[in-house]
Amino acid sequence: MILVDKNIESLVSQGKLIKSGFDEENLGSISYDLTIGEIVIEENDSSHRAESFDIAPGEYVFIKTKEELSIPENIMGRIAQKNSRMRMGLYVDGPHYHPGHITYAYLRVQNISSNIITIHTGDKIAQIIFEELKEKPRELYGEGQHNAFINEKNFVGMGKYTKKYSKSIQKFEKVKEDIESKESQIYGNVLTLMGIVAAVFSIITINFEAFKQSNIDLRFILIMNISLVFTISVFFGLAYLIVNKTSKKKLGWPYFLLLSIIIIAFILVYIFVQ
């Protein structure tokens, strides 16, 4: 049986359902509107709080409600969408709150629209529906092993499930790295082919123009071609760094050895070839 407004109000007056943060204006006929108390921003394995947040398309953020729940042993709480938020393009999701669960609600708010949507503390974000159970369950939330998120005053992420699910998350990160690596290889191969074509074309064109001159000598031809090879090599190095800027790949010693050989060849030709 779903509790109606007067049922909710009566239980709240007894310190049940909503332990703190209750606002009579948020009470509906069959539900209660939950409001944003804090916005939880997760960054680099840590989190901080914000008063407002711009949610980009496809992005999500967790919020902590102003209301602290205290679910009686014969009732459960179910999070539901607010019609107005749904029409904005926000998808708000949360767990079922089991009998015996005392906690602030932590809800995931995702932007599924094509616009940036700003949320603020104090905004109504979702509704909770309370349902009376046929009878008291054998075990309440917080008893036995079902207590990972009991009395959650500060966001704990996955709590005690972090170790259990961390391998799955790492596998996804590994797949992501592999995809980025393949993408870099493709770009690198394309740039290499383009560079080779450009290099060959440049060498042929420059040498053709040079040989059209009647006063050229061997020294000039060698210096010109060595300079061109050096320039092309530097270009390849820069292209490699740009393509692999998101990975840990660096230019190896063979590349620098090649540049050193080209520079030495240039110096030798410049000094000894007349």
mmCIF file of C-alpha atoms in Angstrom, residues 72-176:
data_model
loop_
_atom_site.group_PDB
_atom_site.id
_atom_site.type_symbol
_atom_site.label_atom_id
_atom_site.label_comp_id
_atom_site.label_asym_id
_atom_site.label_seq_id
_atom_site.Cartn_x
_atom_site.Cartn_y
_atom_site.Cartn_z
ATOM 1 C CA PRO A 72 10.536 2.146 9.525
ATOM 2 C CA GLU A 73 10.697 -1.646 9.672
ATOM 3 C CA ASN A 74 7.432 -2.137 7.757
ATOM 4 C CA ILE A 75 7.973 0.450 4.982
ATOM 5 C CA MET A 76 10.244 0.901 1.954
ATOM 6 C CA GLY A 77 11.140 4.071 0.042
ATOM 7 C CA ARG A 78 11.254 4.196 -3.762
ATOM 8 C CA ILE A 79 12.884 7.018 -5.729
ATOM 9 C CA ALA A 80 10.852 8.325 -8.677
ATOM 10 C CA GLN A 81 11.332 10.969 -11.348
ATOM 11 C CA LYS A 82 9.831 14.423 -11.123
ATOM 12 C CA ASN A 83 7.859 15.189 -14.275
ATOM 13 C CA SER A 84 9.350 18.673 -14.577
ATOM 14 C CA ARG A 85 12.943 17.437 -14.278
ATOM 15 C CA MET A 86 12.295 14.644 -16.764
ATOM 16 C CA ARG A 87 11.021 17.165 -19.319
ATOM 17 C CA MET A 88 14.161 19.271 -18.815
ATOM 18 C CA GLY A 89 16.267 16.296 -19.856
ATOM 19 C CA LEU A 90 17.469 15.156 -16.430
ATOM 20 C CA TYR A 91 17.401 11.496 -15.494
ATOM 21 C CA VAL A 92 17.489 11.046 -11.717
ATOM 22 C CA ASP A 93 18.160 7.598 -10.356
ATOM 23 C CA GLY A 94 18.427 6.145 -6.873
ATOM 24 C CA PRO A 95 18.109 2.875 -4.961
ATOM 25 C CA HIS A 96 15.195 1.444 -3.046
ATOM 26 C CA TYR A 97 15.494 2.322 0.628
ATOM 27 C CA HIS A 98 14.944 -0.798 2.701
ATOM 28 C CA PRO A 99 13.256 -1.092 6.084
ATOM 29 C CA GLY A 100 15.647 0.019 8.818
ATOM 30 C CA HIS A 101 17.749 2.196 6.517
ATOM 31 C CA ILE A 102 18.817 5.499 8.089
ATOM 32 C CA THR A 103 20.750 7.747 5.715
ATOM 33 C CA TYR A 104 20.770 10.820 3.526
ATOM 34 C CA ALA A 105 19.737 9.905 -0.006
ATOM 35 C CA TYR A 106 22.485 10.021 -2.630
ATOM 36 C CA LEU A 107 21.020 10.269 -6.112
ATOM 37 C CA ARG A 108 22.661 10.154 -9.531
ATOM 38 C CA VAL A 109 21.579 13.035 -11.762
ATOM 39 C CA GLN A 110 22.357 12.573 -15.468
ATOM 40 C CA ASN A 111 21.842 15.039 -18.297
ATOM 41 C CA ILE A 112 20.354 13.126 -21.249
ATOM 42 C CA SER A 113 19.507 16.280 -23.206
ATOM 43 C CA SER A 114 21.638 18.163 -25.744
ATOM 44 C CA ASN A 115 21.827 21.260 -23.526
ATOM 45 C CA ILE A 116 23.871 22.216 -20.469
ATOM 46 C CA ILE A 117 21.643 22.085 -17.377
ATOM 47 C CA THR A 118 22.564 23.848 -14.123
ATOM 48 C CA ILE A 119 21.440 22.475 -10.780
ATOM 49 C CA HIS A 120 21.619 24.282 -7.422
ATOM 50 C CA THR A 121 21.367 23.327 -3.780
ATOM 51 C CA GLY A 122 17.774 23.749 -2.642
ATOM 52 C CA ASP A 123 16.349 22.582 -5.981
ATOM 53 C CA LYS A 124 13.664 19.899 -5.927
ATOM 54 C CA ILE A 125 15.275 17.041 -7.782
ATOM 55 C CA ALA A 126 13.242 13.827 -7.318
ATOM 56 C CA GLN A 127 10.401 12.351 -5.326
ATOM 57 C CA ILE A 128 10.286 9.484 -2.892
ATOM 58 C CA ILE A 129 7.282 7.194 -2.608
ATOM 59 C CA PHE A 130 6.746 5.251 0.606
ATOM 60 C CA GLU A 131 5.109 1.836 0.449
ATOM 61 C CA GLU A 132 3.835 -0.173 3.389
ATOM 62 C CA LEU A 133 4.942 -3.800 3.369
ATOM 63 C CA LYS A 134 2.721 -6.797 3.956
ATOM 64 C CA GLU A 135 4.821 -7.715 6.969
ATOM 65 C CA LYS A 136 8.144 -6.948 8.617
ATOM 66 C CA PRO A 137 11.090 -8.564 6.772
ATOM 67 C CA ARG A 138 13.278 -11.157 8.475
ATOM 68 C CA GLU A 139 16.304 -8.868 8.373
ATOM 69 C CA LEU A 140 16.383 -5.048 8.409
ATOM 70 C CA TYR A 141 18.891 -2.908 6.552
ATOM 71 C CA GLY A 142 21.899 -2.448 8.802
ATOM 72 C CA GLU A 143 21.618 -5.936 10.223
ATOM 73 C CA GLY A 144 23.941 -8.671 9.033
ATOM 74 C CA GLN A 145 25.913 -7.901 5.883
ATOM 75 C CA HIS A 146 23.454 -5.408 4.421
ATOM 76 C CA ASN A 147 24.937 -2.261 5.908
ATOM 77 C CA ALA A 148 27.328 -0.788 3.336
ATOM 78 C CA PHE A 149 25.520 2.532 3.173
ATOM 79 C CA ILE A 150 23.953 2.848 6.614
ATOM 80 C CA ASN A 151 24.148 6.325 8.224
ATOM 81 C CA GLU A 152 25.932 7.724 5.151
ATOM 82 C CA LYS A 153 26.448 11.363 6.135
ATOM 83 C CA ASN A 154 29.317 11.854 3.662
ATOM 84 C CA PHE A 155 29.535 10.319 0.198
ATOM 85 C CA VAL A 156 31.501 7.047 0.339
ATOM 86 C CA GLY A 157 31.395 6.113 -3.351
ATOM 87 C CA MET A 158 31.099 2.333 -3.669
ATOM 88 C CA GLY A 159 31.896 1.870 0.013
ATOM 89 C CA LYS A 160 32.894 -1.677 0.932
ATOM 90 C CA TYR A 161 32.140 -2.792 -2.637
ATOM 91 C CA THR A 162 35.123 -0.811 -3.995
ATOM 92 C CA LYS A 163 37.496 -3.783 -3.860
ATOM 93 C CA LYS A 164 34.896 -6.127 -5.329
ATOM 94 C CA TYR A 165 34.175 -3.960 -8.376
ATOM 95 C CA SER A 166 37.547 -2.243 -8.850
ATOM 96 C CA LYS A 167 38.772 -4.993 -11.188
ATOM 97 C CA SER A 168 35.826 -4.414 -13.507
ATOM 98 C CA ILE A 169 36.565 -0.685 -13.577
ATOM 99 C CA GLN A 170 40.252 -1.298 -14.282
ATOM 100 C CA LYS A 171 39.326 -3.616 -17.141
ATOM 101 C CA PHE A 172 37.258 -0.853 -18.697
ATOM 102 C CA GLU A 173 40.134 1.610 -18.265
ATOM 103 C CA LYS A 174 42.436 -0.916 -19.951
ATOM 104 C CA VAL A 175 40.034 -1.232 -22.900
ATOM 105 C CA LYS A 176 39.880 2.565 -23.108
#
